[in-house]
Amino acid sequence: MSKAIVARWQSWDANGIEHLVMREGARQVIAESVVVGSADDAVFALRYRIRCDKSWRVRSAEIAVVGSDRKIEIGGDGNGNWSDASGKRLPKLAGATDIDLSATPFTNTLPIRRLKLRAGQSAEIVTVYILAPALTMTTDPQRYTCLEPLKRYRYESLDSDFTREIEVDRRGMVVTYPGLFRRQL
């Protein structure tokens, strides 16, 4: 694995923080993180580990709420098929290619890196949307539009009116996600 890349984000309201360590190697990408945050008047802490292949397709994700029995362990084949830790298929997630964990801006990096959009290009995707801290999973249609490659993207939720222009660094990691997250490190 290559050198560790460390990123730290603060929630827009300054009530949460995330510390992430990512390693991108020749065959895989591994991101491990701890998030301390709040949602709907509940405070929480969670840890996650996401493993992708070299093409940035999610192969596994482990997410656990600290101090709780709530956890998710899922695996993907990179083509929209998912299973739980015991190997049982999860048909309700069929067709989703990426993970979108509500508590972190890091999961925006997954489609940005995987899609490799050029300026002006857009792509519609379906993600496994994981709401923290409940850890409920649904599918979520989204669109990414490249405004400036590895600099600015427009994110759009296709089942709501939520849209944001996000700024990223040269690795595709979020620097500014207005209203939600700001990079601190």
mmCIF file of C-alpha atoms in Angstrom:
data_model
loop_
_atom_site.group_PDB
_atom_site.id
_atom_site.type_symbol
_atom_site.label_atom_id
_atom_site.label_comp_id
_atom_site.label_asym_id
_atom_site.label_seq_id
_atom_site.Cartn_x
_atom_site.Cartn_y
_atom_site.Cartn_z
ATOM 1 C CA MET A 1 0.000 0.000 0.000
ATOM 2 C CA SER A 2 1.061 3.553 -0.621
ATOM 3 C CA LYS A 3 1.632 6.285 1.928
ATOM 4 C CA ALA A 4 -1.289 7.091 4.186
ATOM 5 C CA ILE A 5 -3.366 10.145 3.326
ATOM 6 C CA VAL A 6 -4.973 11.770 6.358
ATOM 7 C CA ALA A 7 -8.029 13.979 6.087
ATOM 8 C CA ARG A 8 -10.110 15.655 8.746
ATOM 9 C CA TRP A 9 -13.514 17.264 8.239
ATOM 10 C CA GLN A 10 -15.685 19.364 10.495
ATOM 11 C CA SER A 11 -19.448 19.501 10.126
ATOM 12 C CA TRP A 12 -20.720 22.843 8.836
ATOM 13 C CA ASP A 13 -22.371 23.603 12.195
ATOM 14 C CA ALA A 14 -19.101 22.698 14.008
ATOM 15 C CA ASN A 15 -20.856 19.986 16.068
ATOM 16 C CA GLY A 16 -19.053 17.064 14.463
ATOM 17 C CA ILE A 17 -15.640 15.959 13.291
ATOM 18 C CA GLU A 18 -14.202 13.110 11.233
ATOM 19 C CA HIS A 19 -10.663 11.722 11.078
ATOM 20 C CA LEU A 20 -9.910 9.526 8.038
ATOM 21 C CA VAL A 21 -6.842 7.594 6.928
ATOM 22 C CA MET A 22 -6.819 6.407 3.310
ATOM 23 C CA ARG A 23 -4.319 4.178 1.565
ATOM 24 C CA GLU A 24 -4.400 3.807 -2.214
ATOM 25 C CA GLY A 25 -2.368 0.871 -3.506
ATOM 26 C CA ALA A 26 -1.865 -0.845 -6.843
ATOM 27 C CA ARG A 27 -4.751 -3.263 -6.242
ATOM 28 C CA GLN A 28 -7.035 -1.609 -3.710
ATOM 29 C CA VAL A 29 -8.023 1.486 -1.780
ATOM 30 C CA ILE A 30 -8.779 1.295 1.927
ATOM 31 C CA ALA A 31 -10.314 4.102 3.964
ATOM 32 C CA GLU A 32 -10.709 3.883 7.727
ATOM 33 C CA SER A 33 -12.363 6.584 9.747
ATOM 34 C CA VAL A 34 -13.967 7.703 12.973
ATOM 35 C CA VAL A 35 -16.864 10.185 12.949
ATOM 36 C CA VAL A 36 -18.226 12.021 15.987
ATOM 37 C CA GLY A 37 -21.397 13.872 15.127
ATOM 38 C CA SER A 38 -25.049 14.583 15.670
ATOM 39 C CA ALA A 39 -28.240 14.060 13.710
ATOM 40 C CA ASP A 40 -31.827 14.849 14.659
ATOM 41 C CA ASP A 41 -30.838 15.837 18.226
ATOM 42 C CA ALA A 42 -28.951 12.547 18.747
ATOM 43 C CA VAL A 43 -25.203 12.530 19.321
ATOM 44 C CA PHE A 44 -23.203 9.572 18.057
ATOM 45 C CA ALA A 45 -19.803 8.204 17.197
ATOM 46 C CA LEU A 46 -19.172 5.662 14.488
ATOM 47 C CA ARG A 47 -16.276 4.007 12.775
ATOM 48 C CA TYR A 48 -16.122 2.716 9.245
ATOM 49 C CA ARG A 49 -13.833 0.884 6.878
ATOM 50 C CA ILE A 50 -14.442 0.915 3.128
ATOM 51 C CA ARG A 51 -12.411 -1.202 0.740
ATOM 52 C CA CYS A 52 -12.454 -0.536 -3.004
ATOM 53 C CA ASP A 53 -10.699 -2.218 -5.898
ATOM 54 C CA LYS A 54 -8.158 -0.243 -7.947
ATOM 55 C CA SER A 55 -11.018 1.151 -10.086
ATOM 56 C CA TRP A 56 -12.708 2.598 -7.000
ATOM 57 C CA ARG A 57 -15.582 0.082 -7.019
ATOM 58 C CA VAL A 58 -16.699 -0.662 -3.447
ATOM 59 C CA ARG A 59 -15.924 -4.242 -2.471
ATOM 60 C CA SER A 60 -16.708 -4.094 1.243
ATOM 61 C CA ALA A 61 -17.905 -1.735 3.939
ATOM 62 C CA GLU A 62 -17.996 -2.127 7.689
ATOM 63 C CA ILE A 63 -19.787 0.545 9.716
ATOM 64 C CA ALA A 64 -20.415 0.408 13.473
ATOM 65 C CA VAL A 65 -21.943 2.820 15.960
ATOM 66 C CA VAL A 66 -19.707 3.111 19.023
ATOM 67 C CA GLY A 67 -21.411 1.923 22.219
ATOM 68 C CA SER A 68 -24.185 0.150 20.312
ATOM 69 C CA ASP A 69 -24.882 -3.180 18.662
ATOM 70 C CA ARG A 70 -25.758 -1.350 15.425
ATOM 71 C CA LYS A 71 -23.387 -2.328 12.659
ATOM 72 C CA ILE A 72 -23.374 -3.094 8.968
ATOM 73 C CA GLU A 73 -21.031 -5.368 7.058
ATOM 74 C CA ILE A 74 -21.745 -5.568 3.346
ATOM 75 C CA GLY A 75 -19.835 -6.672 0.296
ATOM 76 C CA GLY A 76 -20.265 -5.644 -3.317
ATOM 77 C CA ASP A 77 -19.136 -7.158 -6.591
ATOM 78 C CA GLY A 78 -18.641 -3.752 -8.227
ATOM 79 C CA ASN A 79 -21.557 -4.385 -10.589
ATOM 80 C CA GLY A 80 -24.489 -3.550 -8.319
ATOM 81 C CA ASN A 81 -24.868 -6.810 -6.387
ATOM 82 C CA TRP A 82 -24.564 -6.771 -2.605
ATOM 83 C CA SER A 83 -24.484 -9.309 0.208
ATOM 84 C CA ASP A 84 -24.238 -9.223 3.990
ATOM 85 C CA ALA A 85 -21.373 -10.580 6.106
ATOM 86 C CA SER A 86 -22.796 -14.111 5.939
ATOM 87 C CA GLY A 87 -22.951 -14.017 2.133
ATOM 88 C CA LYS A 88 -26.746 -13.584 1.970
ATOM 89 C CA ARG A 89 -27.780 -11.529 -1.077
ATOM 90 C CA LEU A 90 -29.354 -8.116 -0.467
ATOM 91 C CA PRO A 91 -31.756 -7.674 -3.409
ATOM 92 C CA LYS A 92 -33.112 -4.355 -2.057
ATOM 93 C CA LEU A 93 -29.682 -2.846 -2.876
ATOM 94 C CA ALA A 94 -29.449 -4.283 -6.406
ATOM 95 C CA GLY A 95 -28.159 -1.837 -8.975
ATOM 96 C CA ALA A 96 -26.312 0.404 -6.514
ATOM 97 C CA THR A 97 -22.648 0.860 -7.367
ATOM 98 C CA ASP A 98 -21.356 3.155 -4.618
ATOM 99 C CA ILE A 99 -21.953 3.805 -0.923
ATOM 100 C CA ASP A 100 -23.199 7.138 0.418
ATOM 101 C CA LEU A 101 -22.806 7.308 4.195
ATOM 102 C CA SER A 102 -24.673 10.383 5.474
ATOM 103 C CA ALA A 103 -22.135 11.182 8.202
ATOM 104 C CA THR A 104 -19.134 11.684 5.903
ATOM 105 C CA PRO A 105 -18.110 13.610 2.796
ATOM 106 C CA PHE A 106 -15.583 10.884 1.947
ATOM 107 C CA THR A 107 -18.149 8.734 0.170
ATOM 108 C CA ASN A 108 -18.457 11.462 -2.503
ATOM 109 C CA THR A 109 -14.877 10.574 -3.445
ATOM 110 C CA LEU A 110 -15.950 7.077 -4.531
ATOM 111 C CA PRO A 111 -18.022 8.062 -7.613
ATOM 112 C CA ILE A 112 -15.792 11.046 -8.393
ATOM 113 C CA ARG A 113 -12.749 8.796 -8.684
ATOM 114 C CA ARG A 114 -14.582 5.844 -10.263
ATOM 115 C CA LEU A 115 -16.378 7.854 -12.961
ATOM 116 C CA LYS A 116 -13.392 10.001 -14.059
ATOM 117 C CA LEU A 117 -15.713 12.608 -15.576
ATOM 118 C CA ARG A 118 -14.317 15.282 -17.865
ATOM 119 C CA ALA A 119 -15.434 18.929 -17.695
ATOM 120 C CA GLY A 120 -19.118 19.190 -18.609
ATOM 121 C CA GLN A 121 -19.802 15.442 -18.344
ATOM 122 C CA SER A 122 -22.527 14.073 -16.059
ATOM 123 C CA ALA A 123 -23.336 10.601 -14.818
ATOM 124 C CA GLU A 124 -26.375 9.225 -13.034
ATOM 125 C CA ILE A 125 -25.669 6.578 -10.429
ATOM 126 C CA VAL A 126 -27.475 4.672 -7.705
ATOM 127 C CA THR A 127 -25.879 4.436 -4.266
ATOM 128 C CA VAL A 128 -26.441 2.394 -1.146
ATOM 129 C CA TYR A 129 -27.501 5.278 1.089
ATOM 130 C CA ILE A 130 -26.715 4.626 4.754
ATOM 131 C CA LEU A 131 -28.306 7.004 7.251
ATOM 132 C CA ALA A 132 -26.298 7.580 10.427
ATOM 133 C CA PRO A 133 -26.670 6.826 13.253
ATOM 134 C CA ALA A 134 -29.622 4.506 12.527
ATOM 135 C CA LEU A 135 -27.598 2.649 9.836
ATOM 136 C CA THR A 136 -30.678 2.097 7.709
ATOM 137 C CA MET A 137 -29.904 1.226 4.085
ATOM 138 C CA THR A 138 -31.842 2.283 0.994
ATOM 139 C CA THR A 139 -30.942 2.956 -2.608
ATOM 140 C CA ASP A 140 -30.566 6.562 -3.716
ATOM 141 C CA PRO A 141 -30.378 7.868 -7.312
ATOM 142 C CA GLN A 142 -27.855 10.675 -7.782
ATOM 143 C CA ARG A 143 -26.146 12.706 -10.492
ATOM 144 C CA TYR A 144 -22.598 14.018 -10.552
ATOM 145 C CA THR A 145 -21.558 16.706 -13.026
ATOM 146 C CA CYS A 146 -17.908 17.641 -13.468
ATOM 147 C CA LEU A 147 -17.487 21.416 -13.498
ATOM 148 C CA GLU A 148 -13.667 21.298 -13.297
ATOM 149 C CA PRO A 149 -11.932 17.875 -13.167
ATOM 150 C CA LEU A 150 -10.680 17.039 -9.669
ATOM 151 C CA LYS A 151 -11.673 20.513 -8.490
ATOM 152 C CA ARG A 152 -15.463 21.188 -8.633
ATOM 153 C CA TYR A 153 -18.506 18.931 -9.061
ATOM 154 C CA ARG A 154 -22.243 19.411 -8.820
ATOM 155 C CA TYR A 155 -24.002 16.769 -6.755
ATOM 156 C CA GLU A 156 -27.740 16.286 -7.282
ATOM 157 C CA SER A 157 -30.152 13.989 -5.497
ATOM 158 C CA LEU A 158 -32.515 12.680 -8.178
ATOM 159 C CA ASP A 159 -35.368 11.961 -5.764
ATOM 160 C CA SER A 160 -35.338 15.365 -4.015
ATOM 161 C CA ASP A 161 -34.384 18.955 -4.784
ATOM 162 C CA PHE A 162 -31.058 18.708 -2.897
ATOM 163 C CA THR A 163 -28.147 20.062 -4.993
ATOM 164 C CA ARG A 164 -24.690 21.235 -3.962
ATOM 165 C CA GLU A 165 -21.550 22.348 -5.725
ATOM 166 C CA ILE A 166 -18.673 20.635 -3.960
ATOM 167 C CA GLU A 167 -15.004 21.499 -4.095
ATOM 168 C CA VAL A 168 -12.462 18.660 -4.007
ATOM 169 C CA ASP A 169 -8.682 18.316 -3.917
ATOM 170 C CA ARG A 170 -6.533 16.613 -6.573
ATOM 171 C CA ARG A 171 -7.377 13.219 -5.048
ATOM 172 C CA GLY A 172 -11.118 13.852 -5.345
ATOM 173 C CA MET A 173 -11.558 14.289 -1.591
ATOM 174 C CA VAL A 174 -14.032 16.951 -0.481
ATOM 175 C CA VAL A 175 -12.613 20.295 0.638
ATOM 176 C CA THR A 176 -15.922 22.177 0.897
ATOM 177 C CA TYR A 177 -19.448 20.747 0.846
ATOM 178 C CA PRO A 178 -21.607 23.838 1.541
ATOM 179 C CA GLY A 179 -23.999 23.421 4.445
ATOM 180 C CA LEU A 180 -22.562 20.031 5.453
ATOM 181 C CA PHE A 181 -18.757 19.682 5.706
ATOM 182 C CA ARG A 182 -15.454 21.614 5.582
ATOM 183 C CA ARG A 183 -12.003 20.100 5.343
ATOM 184 C CA GLN A 184 -9.751 20.924 8.298
ATOM 185 C CA LEU A 185 -6.675 18.875 7.346
#
